[in-house]
Coordinates of C-alpha atoms and ligand atoms in Angstrom, one line a residue:
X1 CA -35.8 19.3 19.5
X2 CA -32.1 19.8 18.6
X3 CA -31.0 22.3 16.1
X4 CA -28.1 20.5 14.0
X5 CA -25.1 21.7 14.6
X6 CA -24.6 23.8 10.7
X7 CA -20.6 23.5 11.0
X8 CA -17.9 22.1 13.1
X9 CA -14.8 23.5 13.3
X10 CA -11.5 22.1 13.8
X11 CA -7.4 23.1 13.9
X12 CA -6.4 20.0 11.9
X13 CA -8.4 17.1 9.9
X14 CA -7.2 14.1 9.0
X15 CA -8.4 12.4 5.6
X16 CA -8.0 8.8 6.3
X17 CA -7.7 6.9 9.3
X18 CA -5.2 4.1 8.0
X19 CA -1.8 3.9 9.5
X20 CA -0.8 7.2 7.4
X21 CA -3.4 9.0 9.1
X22 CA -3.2 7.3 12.7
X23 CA 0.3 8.3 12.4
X24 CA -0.5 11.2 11.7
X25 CA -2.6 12.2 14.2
X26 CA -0.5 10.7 17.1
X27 CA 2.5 13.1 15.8
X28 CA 0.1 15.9 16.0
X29 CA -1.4 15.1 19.5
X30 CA 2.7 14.4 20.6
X31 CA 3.6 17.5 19.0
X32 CA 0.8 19.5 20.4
X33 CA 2.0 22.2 23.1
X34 CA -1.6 24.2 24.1
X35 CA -5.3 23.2 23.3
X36 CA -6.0 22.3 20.1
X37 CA -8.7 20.3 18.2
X38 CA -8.1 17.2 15.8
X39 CA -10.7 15.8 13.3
X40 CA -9.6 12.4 12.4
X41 CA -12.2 11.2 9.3
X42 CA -12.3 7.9 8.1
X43 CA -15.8 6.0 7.2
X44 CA -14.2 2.4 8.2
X45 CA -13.6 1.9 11.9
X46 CA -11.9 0.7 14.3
X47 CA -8.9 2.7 13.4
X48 CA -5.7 1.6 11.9
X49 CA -6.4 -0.9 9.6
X50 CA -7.1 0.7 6.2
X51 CA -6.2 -2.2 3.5
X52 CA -3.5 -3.7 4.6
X53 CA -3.8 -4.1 8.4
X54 CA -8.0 -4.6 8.3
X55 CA -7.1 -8.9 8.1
X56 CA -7.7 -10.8 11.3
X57 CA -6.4 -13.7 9.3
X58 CA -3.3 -15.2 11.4
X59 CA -2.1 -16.4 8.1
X60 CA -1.8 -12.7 6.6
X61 CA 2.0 -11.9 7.6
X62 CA 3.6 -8.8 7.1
X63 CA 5.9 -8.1 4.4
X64 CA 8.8 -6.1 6.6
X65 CA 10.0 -8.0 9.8
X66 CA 8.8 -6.8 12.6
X67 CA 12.0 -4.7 13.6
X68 CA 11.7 -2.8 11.0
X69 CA 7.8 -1.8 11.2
X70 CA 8.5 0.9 14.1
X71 CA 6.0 3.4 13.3
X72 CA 8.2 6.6 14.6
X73 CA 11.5 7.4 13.0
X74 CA 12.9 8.5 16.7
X75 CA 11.9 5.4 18.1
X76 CA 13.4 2.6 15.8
X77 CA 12.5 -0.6 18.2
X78 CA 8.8 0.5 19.5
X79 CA 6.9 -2.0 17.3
X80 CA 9.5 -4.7 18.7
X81 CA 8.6 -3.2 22.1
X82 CA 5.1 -3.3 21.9
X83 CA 4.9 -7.3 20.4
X84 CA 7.6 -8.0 23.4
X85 CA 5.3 -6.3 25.9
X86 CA 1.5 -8.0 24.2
X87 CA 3.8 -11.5 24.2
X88 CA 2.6 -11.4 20.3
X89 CA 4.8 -14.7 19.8
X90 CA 4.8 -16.9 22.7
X91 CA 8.3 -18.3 23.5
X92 CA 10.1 -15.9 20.8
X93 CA 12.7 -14.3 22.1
X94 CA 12.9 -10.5 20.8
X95 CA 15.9 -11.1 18.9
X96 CA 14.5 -13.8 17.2
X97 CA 11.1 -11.6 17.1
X98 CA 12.9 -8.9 15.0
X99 CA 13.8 -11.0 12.2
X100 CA 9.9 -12.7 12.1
X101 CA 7.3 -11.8 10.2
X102 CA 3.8 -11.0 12.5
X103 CA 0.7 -11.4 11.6
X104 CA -0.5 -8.0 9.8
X105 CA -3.6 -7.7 12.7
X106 CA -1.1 -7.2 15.4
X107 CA -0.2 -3.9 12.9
X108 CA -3.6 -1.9 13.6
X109 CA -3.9 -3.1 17.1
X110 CA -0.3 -0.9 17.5
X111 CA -1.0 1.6 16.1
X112 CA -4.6 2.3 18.1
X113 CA -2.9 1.7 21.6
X114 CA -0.2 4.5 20.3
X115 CA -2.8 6.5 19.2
X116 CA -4.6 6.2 22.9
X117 CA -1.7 6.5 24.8
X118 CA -1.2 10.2 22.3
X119 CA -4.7 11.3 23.1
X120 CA -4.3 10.5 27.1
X121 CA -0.9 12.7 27.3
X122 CA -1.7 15.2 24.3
X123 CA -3.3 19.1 25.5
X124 CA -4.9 18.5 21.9
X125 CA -8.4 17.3 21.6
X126 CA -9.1 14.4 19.3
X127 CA -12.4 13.6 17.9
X128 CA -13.1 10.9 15.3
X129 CA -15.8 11.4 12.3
X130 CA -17.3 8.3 11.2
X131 CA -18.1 9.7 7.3
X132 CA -15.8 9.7 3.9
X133 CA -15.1 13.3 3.1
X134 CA -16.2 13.7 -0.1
X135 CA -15.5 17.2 -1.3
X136 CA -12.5 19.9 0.1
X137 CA -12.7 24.0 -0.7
X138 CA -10.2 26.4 -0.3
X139 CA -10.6 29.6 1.2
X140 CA -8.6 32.5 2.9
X141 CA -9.3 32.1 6.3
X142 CA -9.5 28.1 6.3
X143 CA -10.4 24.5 4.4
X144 CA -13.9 23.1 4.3
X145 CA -14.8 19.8 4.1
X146 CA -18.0 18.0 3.5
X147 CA -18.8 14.9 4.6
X148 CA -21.0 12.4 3.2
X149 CA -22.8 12.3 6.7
X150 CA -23.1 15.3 9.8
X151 CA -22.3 18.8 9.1
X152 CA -18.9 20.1 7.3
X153 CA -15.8 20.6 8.5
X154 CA -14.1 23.6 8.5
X155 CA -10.2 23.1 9.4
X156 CA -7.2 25.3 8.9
X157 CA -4.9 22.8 7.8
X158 CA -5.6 19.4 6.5
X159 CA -3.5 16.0 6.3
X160 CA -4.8 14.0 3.4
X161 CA -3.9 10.0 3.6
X162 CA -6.7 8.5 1.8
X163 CA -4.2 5.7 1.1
X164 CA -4.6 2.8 -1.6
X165 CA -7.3 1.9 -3.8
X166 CA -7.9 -1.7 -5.9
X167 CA -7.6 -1.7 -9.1
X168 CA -11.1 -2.5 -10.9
X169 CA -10.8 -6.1 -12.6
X170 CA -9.5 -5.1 -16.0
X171 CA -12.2 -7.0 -18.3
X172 CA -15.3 -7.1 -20.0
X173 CA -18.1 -8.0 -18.5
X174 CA -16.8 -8.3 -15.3
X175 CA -19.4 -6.0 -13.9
X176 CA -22.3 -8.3 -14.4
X177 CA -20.9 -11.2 -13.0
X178 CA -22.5 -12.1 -9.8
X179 CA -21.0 -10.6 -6.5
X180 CA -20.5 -14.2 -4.9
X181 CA -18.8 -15.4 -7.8
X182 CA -16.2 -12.5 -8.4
X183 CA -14.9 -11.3 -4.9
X184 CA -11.9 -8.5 -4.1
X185 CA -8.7 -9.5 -2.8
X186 CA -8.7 -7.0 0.1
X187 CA -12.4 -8.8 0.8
X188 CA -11.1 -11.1 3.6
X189 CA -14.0 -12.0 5.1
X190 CA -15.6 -13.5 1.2
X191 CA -12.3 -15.0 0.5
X192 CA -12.3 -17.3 3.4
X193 CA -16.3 -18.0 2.3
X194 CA -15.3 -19.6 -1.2
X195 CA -16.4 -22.9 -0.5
X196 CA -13.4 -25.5 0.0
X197 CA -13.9 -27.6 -3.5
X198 CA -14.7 -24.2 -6.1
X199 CA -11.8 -23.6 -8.0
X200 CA -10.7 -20.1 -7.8
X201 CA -9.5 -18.0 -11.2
X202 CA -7.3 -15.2 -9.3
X203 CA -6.4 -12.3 -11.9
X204 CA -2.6 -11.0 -10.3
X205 CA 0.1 -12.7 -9.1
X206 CA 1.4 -10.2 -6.4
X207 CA 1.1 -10.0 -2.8
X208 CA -2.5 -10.0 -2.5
X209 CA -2.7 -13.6 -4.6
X210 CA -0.3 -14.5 -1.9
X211 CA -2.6 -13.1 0.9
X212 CA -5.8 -15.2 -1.0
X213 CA -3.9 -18.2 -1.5
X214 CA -2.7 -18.2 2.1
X215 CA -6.5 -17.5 3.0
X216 CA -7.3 -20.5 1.3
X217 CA -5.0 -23.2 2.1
X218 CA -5.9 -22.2 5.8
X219 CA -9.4 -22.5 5.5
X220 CA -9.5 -26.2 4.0
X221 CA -9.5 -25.0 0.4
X222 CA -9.2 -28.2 -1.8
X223 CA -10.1 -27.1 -5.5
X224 CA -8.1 -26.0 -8.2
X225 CA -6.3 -22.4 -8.0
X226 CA -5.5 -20.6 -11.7
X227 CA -3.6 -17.5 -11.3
X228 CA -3.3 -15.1 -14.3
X229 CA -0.8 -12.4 -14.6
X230 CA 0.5 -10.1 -17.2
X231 CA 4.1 -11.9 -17.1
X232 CA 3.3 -14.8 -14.4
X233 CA 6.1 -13.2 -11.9
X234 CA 5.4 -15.1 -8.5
X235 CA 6.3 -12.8 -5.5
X236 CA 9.7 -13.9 -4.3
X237 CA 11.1 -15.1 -0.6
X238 CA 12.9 -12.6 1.7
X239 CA 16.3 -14.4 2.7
X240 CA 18.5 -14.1 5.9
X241 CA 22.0 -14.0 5.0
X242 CA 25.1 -11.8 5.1
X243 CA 24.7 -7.7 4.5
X244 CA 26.2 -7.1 1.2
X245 CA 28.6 -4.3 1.7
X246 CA 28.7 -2.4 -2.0
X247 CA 28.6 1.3 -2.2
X248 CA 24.9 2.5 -3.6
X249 CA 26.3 5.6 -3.6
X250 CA 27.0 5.8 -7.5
X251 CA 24.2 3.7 -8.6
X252 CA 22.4 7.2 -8.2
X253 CA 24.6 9.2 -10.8
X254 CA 23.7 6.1 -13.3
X255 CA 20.6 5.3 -16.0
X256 CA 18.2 3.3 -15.9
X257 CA 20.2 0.7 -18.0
X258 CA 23.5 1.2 -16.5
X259 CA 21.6 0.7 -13.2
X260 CA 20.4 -2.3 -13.9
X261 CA 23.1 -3.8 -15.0
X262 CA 25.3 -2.8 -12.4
X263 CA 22.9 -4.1 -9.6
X264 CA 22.6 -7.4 -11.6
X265 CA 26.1 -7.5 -11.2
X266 CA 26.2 -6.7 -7.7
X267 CA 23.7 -9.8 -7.3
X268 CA 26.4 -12.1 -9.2
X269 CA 29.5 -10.8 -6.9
X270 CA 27.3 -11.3 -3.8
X271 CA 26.4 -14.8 -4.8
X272 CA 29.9 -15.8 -5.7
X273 CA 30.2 -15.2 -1.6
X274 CA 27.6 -16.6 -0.9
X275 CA 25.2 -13.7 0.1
X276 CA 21.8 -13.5 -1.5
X277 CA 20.8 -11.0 -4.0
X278 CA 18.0 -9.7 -1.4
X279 CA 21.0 -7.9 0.6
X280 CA 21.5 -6.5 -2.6
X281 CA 18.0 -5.0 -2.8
X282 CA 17.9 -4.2 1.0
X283 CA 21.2 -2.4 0.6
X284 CA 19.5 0.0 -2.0
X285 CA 15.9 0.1 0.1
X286 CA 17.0 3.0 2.1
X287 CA 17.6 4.6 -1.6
X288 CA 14.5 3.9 -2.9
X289 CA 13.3 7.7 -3.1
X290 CA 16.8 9.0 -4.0
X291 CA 16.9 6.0 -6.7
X292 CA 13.5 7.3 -8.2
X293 CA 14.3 10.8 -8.2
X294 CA 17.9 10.9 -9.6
X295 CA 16.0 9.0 -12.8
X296 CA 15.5 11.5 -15.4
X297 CA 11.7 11.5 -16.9
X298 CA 12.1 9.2 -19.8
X299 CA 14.0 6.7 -17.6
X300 CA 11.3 6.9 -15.1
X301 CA 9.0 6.1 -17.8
X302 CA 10.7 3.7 -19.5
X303 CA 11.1 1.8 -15.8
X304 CA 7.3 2.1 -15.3
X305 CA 7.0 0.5 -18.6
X306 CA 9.5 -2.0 -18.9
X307 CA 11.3 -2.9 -15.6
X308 CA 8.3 -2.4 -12.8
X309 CA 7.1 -5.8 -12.8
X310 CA 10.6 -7.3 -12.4
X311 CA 11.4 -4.8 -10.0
X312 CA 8.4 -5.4 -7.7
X313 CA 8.8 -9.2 -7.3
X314 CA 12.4 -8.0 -6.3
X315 CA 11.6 -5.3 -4.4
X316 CA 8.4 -6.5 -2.4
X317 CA 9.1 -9.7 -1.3
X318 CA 6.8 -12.6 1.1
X319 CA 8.0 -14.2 4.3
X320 CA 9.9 -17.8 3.2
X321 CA 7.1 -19.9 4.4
X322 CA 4.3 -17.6 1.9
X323 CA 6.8 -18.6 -0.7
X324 CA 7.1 -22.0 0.1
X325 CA 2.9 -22.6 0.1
X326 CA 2.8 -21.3 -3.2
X327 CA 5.6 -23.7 -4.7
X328 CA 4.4 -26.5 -2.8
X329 CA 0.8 -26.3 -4.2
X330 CA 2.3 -25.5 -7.8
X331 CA 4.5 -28.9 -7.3
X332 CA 0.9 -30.6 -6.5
X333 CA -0.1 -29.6 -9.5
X334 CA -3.0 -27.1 -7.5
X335 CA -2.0 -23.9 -8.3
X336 CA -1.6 -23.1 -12.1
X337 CA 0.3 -20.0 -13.4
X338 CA -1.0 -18.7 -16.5
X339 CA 0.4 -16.0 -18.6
X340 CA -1.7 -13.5 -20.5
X341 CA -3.9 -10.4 -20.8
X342 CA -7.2 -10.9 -19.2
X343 CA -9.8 -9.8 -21.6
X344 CA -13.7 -11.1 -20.8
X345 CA -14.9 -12.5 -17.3
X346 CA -18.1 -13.7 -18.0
X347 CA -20.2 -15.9 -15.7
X348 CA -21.5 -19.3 -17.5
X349 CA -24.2 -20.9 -14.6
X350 CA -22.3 -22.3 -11.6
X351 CA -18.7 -21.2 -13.3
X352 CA -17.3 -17.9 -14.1
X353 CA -15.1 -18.0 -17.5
X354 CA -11.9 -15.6 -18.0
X355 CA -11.2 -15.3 -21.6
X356 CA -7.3 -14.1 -21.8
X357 CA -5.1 -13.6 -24.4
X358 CA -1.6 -15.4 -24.5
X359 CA 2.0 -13.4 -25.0
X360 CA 1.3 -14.3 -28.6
X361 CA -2.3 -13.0 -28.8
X362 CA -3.5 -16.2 -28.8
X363 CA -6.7 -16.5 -26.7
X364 CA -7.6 -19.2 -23.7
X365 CA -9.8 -19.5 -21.6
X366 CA -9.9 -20.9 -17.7
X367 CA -13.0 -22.0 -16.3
X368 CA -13.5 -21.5 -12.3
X369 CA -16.5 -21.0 -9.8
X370 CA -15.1 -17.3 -8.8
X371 CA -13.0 -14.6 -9.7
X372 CA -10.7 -13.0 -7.2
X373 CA -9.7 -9.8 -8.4
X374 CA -5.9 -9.7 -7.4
X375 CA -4.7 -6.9 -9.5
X376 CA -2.9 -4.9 -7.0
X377 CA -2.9 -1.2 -6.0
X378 CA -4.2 1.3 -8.1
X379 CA -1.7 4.4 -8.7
X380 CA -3.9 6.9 -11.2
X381 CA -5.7 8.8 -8.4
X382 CA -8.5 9.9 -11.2
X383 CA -9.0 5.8 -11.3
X384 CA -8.6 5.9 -7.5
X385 CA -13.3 5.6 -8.0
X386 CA -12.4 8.1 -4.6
X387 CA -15.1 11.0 -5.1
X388 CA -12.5 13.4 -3.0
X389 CA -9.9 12.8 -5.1
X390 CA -11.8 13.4 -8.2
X391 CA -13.4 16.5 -6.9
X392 CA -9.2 17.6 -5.9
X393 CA -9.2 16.7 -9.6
X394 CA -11.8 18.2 -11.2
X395 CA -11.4 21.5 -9.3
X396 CA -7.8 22.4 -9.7
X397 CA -7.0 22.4 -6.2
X398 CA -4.7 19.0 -7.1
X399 CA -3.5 18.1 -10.4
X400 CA -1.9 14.2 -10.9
X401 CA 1.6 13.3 -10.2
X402 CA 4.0 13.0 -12.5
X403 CA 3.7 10.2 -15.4
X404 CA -0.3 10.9 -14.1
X405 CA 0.2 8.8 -11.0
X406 CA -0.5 9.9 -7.7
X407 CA -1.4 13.2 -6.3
X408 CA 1.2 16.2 -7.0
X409 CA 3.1 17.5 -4.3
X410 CA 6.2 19.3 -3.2
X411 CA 9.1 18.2 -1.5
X412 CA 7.8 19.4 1.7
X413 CA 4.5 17.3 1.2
X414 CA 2.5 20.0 0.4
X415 CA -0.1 19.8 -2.0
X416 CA 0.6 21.5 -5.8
X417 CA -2.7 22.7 -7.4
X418 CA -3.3 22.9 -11.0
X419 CA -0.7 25.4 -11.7
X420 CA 1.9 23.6 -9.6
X421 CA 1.3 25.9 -6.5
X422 CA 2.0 24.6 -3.6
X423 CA -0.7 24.9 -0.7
X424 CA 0.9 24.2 2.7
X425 CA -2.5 23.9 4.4
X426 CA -3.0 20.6 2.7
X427 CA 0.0 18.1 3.8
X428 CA -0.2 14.8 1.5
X429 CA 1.1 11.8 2.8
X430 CA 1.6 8.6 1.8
X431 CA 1.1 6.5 -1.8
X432 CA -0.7 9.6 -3.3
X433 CA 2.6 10.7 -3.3
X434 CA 4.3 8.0 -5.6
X435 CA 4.8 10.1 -8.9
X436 CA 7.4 12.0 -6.8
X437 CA 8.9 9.9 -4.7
X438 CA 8.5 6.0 -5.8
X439 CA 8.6 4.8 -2.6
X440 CA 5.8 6.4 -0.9
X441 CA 3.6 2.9 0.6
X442 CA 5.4 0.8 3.1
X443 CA 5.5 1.8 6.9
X444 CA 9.3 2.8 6.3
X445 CA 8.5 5.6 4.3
X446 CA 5.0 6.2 5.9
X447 CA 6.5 7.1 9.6
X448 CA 9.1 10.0 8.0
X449 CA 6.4 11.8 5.9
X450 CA 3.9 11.5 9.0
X451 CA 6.1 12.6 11.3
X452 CA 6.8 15.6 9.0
X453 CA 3.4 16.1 8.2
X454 CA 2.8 16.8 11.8
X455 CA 5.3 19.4 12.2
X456 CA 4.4 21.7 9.5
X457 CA 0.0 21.5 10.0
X458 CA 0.8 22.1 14.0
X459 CA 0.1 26.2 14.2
X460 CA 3.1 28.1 15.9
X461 CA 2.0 28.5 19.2
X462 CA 0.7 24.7 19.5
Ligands
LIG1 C1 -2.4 -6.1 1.4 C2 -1.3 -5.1 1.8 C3 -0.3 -5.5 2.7 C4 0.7 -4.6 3.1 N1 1.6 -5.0 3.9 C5 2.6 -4.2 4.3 C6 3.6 -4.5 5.3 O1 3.7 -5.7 5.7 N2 4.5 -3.6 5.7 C7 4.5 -2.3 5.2 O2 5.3 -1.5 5.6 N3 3.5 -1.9 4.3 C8 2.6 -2.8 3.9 N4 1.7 -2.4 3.0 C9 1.7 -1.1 2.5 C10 0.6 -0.2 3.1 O3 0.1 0.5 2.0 C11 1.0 0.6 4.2 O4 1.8 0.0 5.2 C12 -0.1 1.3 4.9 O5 -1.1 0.4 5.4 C13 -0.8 2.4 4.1 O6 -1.6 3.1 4.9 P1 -2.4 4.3 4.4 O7 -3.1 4.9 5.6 O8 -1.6 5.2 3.6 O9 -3.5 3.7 3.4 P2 -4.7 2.8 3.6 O10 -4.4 1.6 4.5 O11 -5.3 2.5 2.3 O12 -5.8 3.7 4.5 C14 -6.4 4.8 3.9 C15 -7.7 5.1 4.7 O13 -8.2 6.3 4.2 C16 -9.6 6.1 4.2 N5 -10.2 7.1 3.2 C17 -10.0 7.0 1.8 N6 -10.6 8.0 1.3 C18 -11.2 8.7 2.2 C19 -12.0 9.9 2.3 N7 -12.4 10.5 1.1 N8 -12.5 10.3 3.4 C20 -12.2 9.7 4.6 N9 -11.4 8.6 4.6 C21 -10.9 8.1 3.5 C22 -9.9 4.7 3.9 O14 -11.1 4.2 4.3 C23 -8.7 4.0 4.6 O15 -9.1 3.5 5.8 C24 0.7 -3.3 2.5 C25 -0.3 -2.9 1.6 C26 -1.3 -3.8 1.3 C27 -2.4 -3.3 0.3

């Protein structure tokens, strides 16, 4: 008979086991100097996929070309290195390979061989917990963690990437219709099963419509498509052309509406030369944090409330050929962009029936065989349905970002409880971060906090 083991115990765990935590854990295991033992927890293996890299469709590109998806700020061209050295895209040459957009799989299979190549070189120990840690305490001499399945976890310092959650279809009723008939974006596997004639009602028109419509048209999909979105904003084409060459610089001492303007007028003086206003935007990307934070509180709220939807279209944009798809089915008259407030999804026999309100409050209604719920990433982590963060919540031991999205946390990543102390044991990193930072999601951002992360949960002598 074995006796259960009552409580393992650990240096450093690892919430999440997305590319925020694998990234993570390899600057850990790199930084690591003596023994010392890791807990990586995430419930959904292998590792390294979380949402956005868990596609094995070949038609799910990355957003960010591949030269800029390194996932180590020291090491700018090691994604580029790894694709050159797997032969990712046969016959591409690795300038060429740079500039293209990969399919998102070749992502999580990255970041698992860095991770292996961290743990074969590293004094540190890894292990890996199969379970969703559900509940965190603080006390003096450590962190404990349970686990919906084995024994706690007791750690001295803990990393906490939990990542992104969908956002729950945002109508009545929808909870009784069927699960074949109203399927998540981030589903892959039950998007490619909608059978090829249904006609498909997908509720968003960001990237993960993209990702569905491009699921579709590869697998043969020949019925009608209806998107519905709040303001029918279509995600837009990265471009290749000339870097524009304005100064940022006092964009940052600016409002929101002064901002605005004066990048709109960037855009013009960029066109008149014939550069496209996405240099614009990527001049500003390496910004994006300082952008958000310069803001003062009623700007940022105004922006969440007025300018977001604009600036994501502008701001997170599709390979050209994704954009093209989507055009070329709306010019076949296959793809139908509604827009209006989805109020009731209700399912009628074989069909499922979205009843939506118009910009006028006028009501309609589109008739299709499933739902896809599209909406995007949720940001409120009390809406996160994410029993950790709720228990954070509900404790006091985190208290919701500013404008109530996110996690709270202090410049140095820490965690702020309740009372807006900061606990250095608990190092936050990545989109529960967003209230403070804005741009807290994309690899970009995700490498820099990680690699931070690891620093400050290494102990001294490590
Ligand atoms: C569809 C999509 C496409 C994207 N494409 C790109 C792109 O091309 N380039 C780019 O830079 N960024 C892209 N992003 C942004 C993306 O958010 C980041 O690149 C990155 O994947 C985020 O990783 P993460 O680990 O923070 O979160 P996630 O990928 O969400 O991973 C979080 C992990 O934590 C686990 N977890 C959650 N709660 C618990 C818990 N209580 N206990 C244990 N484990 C838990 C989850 O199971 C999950 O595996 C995309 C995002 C999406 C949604």
């Amino acid at each position: 008979m074995t006796v259960p083991d009552p409580m393992q115990t650990c240096d450093i765990a690892i919430i999440g086991g997305g590319a925020a935590g694998v990234l993570t854990a390899i600057g850990v295991l790199r930084g690591a100097r003596g023994e010392l033992r890791v807990v990586l927890v995430e419930p959904q293996l292998p590792l390294g996929r979380g949402v956005a890299y868990a596609t094995r469709r070949p038609e799910h590109l990355l957003n960010v070309p591949a030269g800029k998806m390194s996932g180590f700020p020291d090491q700018p061209d090691d994604f580029l290195d790894y694709l050159v050295a797997h032969d990712a895209l046969p016959g591409t040459g690795r300038d060429a390979l740079a500039q293209a957009f990969v399919a998102r799989h070749h992502y999580a299979a990255y970041l698992r061989q860095r991770l292996q190549e961290a743990v074969d070189a590293s004094p540190a120990r890894l292990d890996v917990r199969a379970a969703r840690v559900h509940a965190l305490q603080r006390h003096a001499d450590g962190l404990l963690l349970q686990l919906d399945a084995g024994p706690p976890l007791r750690a001295a310092a803990v990393a906490l990437c939990s990542g992104n959650a969908l956002r729950p279809l945002p109508a009545r009723g929808a909870g009784t219709v069927p699960p074949g008939k109203r399927i998540e974006a981030w589903d892959y596997d039950a998007v490619q099963d909608v059978a090829a004639s249904a006609d498909v009602a997908i509720v968003g028109s960001g990237l993960s419509m993209a990702d569905c419509v491009a699921s579709l048209a590869a697998s043969g999909h020949r019925g009608q498509v209806h998107v519905l979105s709040r303001h029918a904003l279509l995600p837009l084409p990265h471009a290749s052309g000339a870097a524009a060459d304005y100064d940022p610089g006092p964009l940052l001492a600016m409002g929101l509406r002064q901002r605005m303007r004066a990048l709109r007028r960037h855009a013009a003086d960029a066109a008149r030369r014939g550069i496209p206003w996405q240099s614009v935007m990527e001049r500003i990307r390496p910004l994006g944090q300082a952008l958000w934070q310069s803001l003062s509180f009623d700007d940022q709220r105004r922006f969440l409330r007025h300018v977001v939807r604009y600036w994501d279209v502008h701001r997170h944009r599709i390979a050209a050929p994704v954009h093209a798809q989507l055009l070329e089915l709306r010019r076949q008259g296959r793809l139908h962009l509604h827009r209006g407030r989805l109020e009731t999804t209700i399912a009628e026999g074989a069909c499922v029936r979205l009843g939506a309100l118009d910009p006028r409050r006028q009501p309609f209604q589109i008739d299709a065989h499933c739902v896809v719920n599209a909406t995007g990433v949720e940001m409120r982590a009390q809406a996160m349905r994410n029993p950790l963060l709720q228990q954070l919540l509900g404790s006091g031991i985190a208290r919701p970002g500013p404008h109530g999205i996110g996690l709270d946390s202090a410049d140095d990543g820490s965690l702020l409880d309740a009372d807006g102390v900061a606990e250095p044991r608990i190092q936050v990193v990545g989109s529960l971060r967003i209230g403070r930072l804005w741009e807290s999601l994309a690899i970009p951002e995700l490498r820099g906090q990680a690699a931070q992360a690891a620093v400050r949960l290494l102990p001294p002598q490590a």
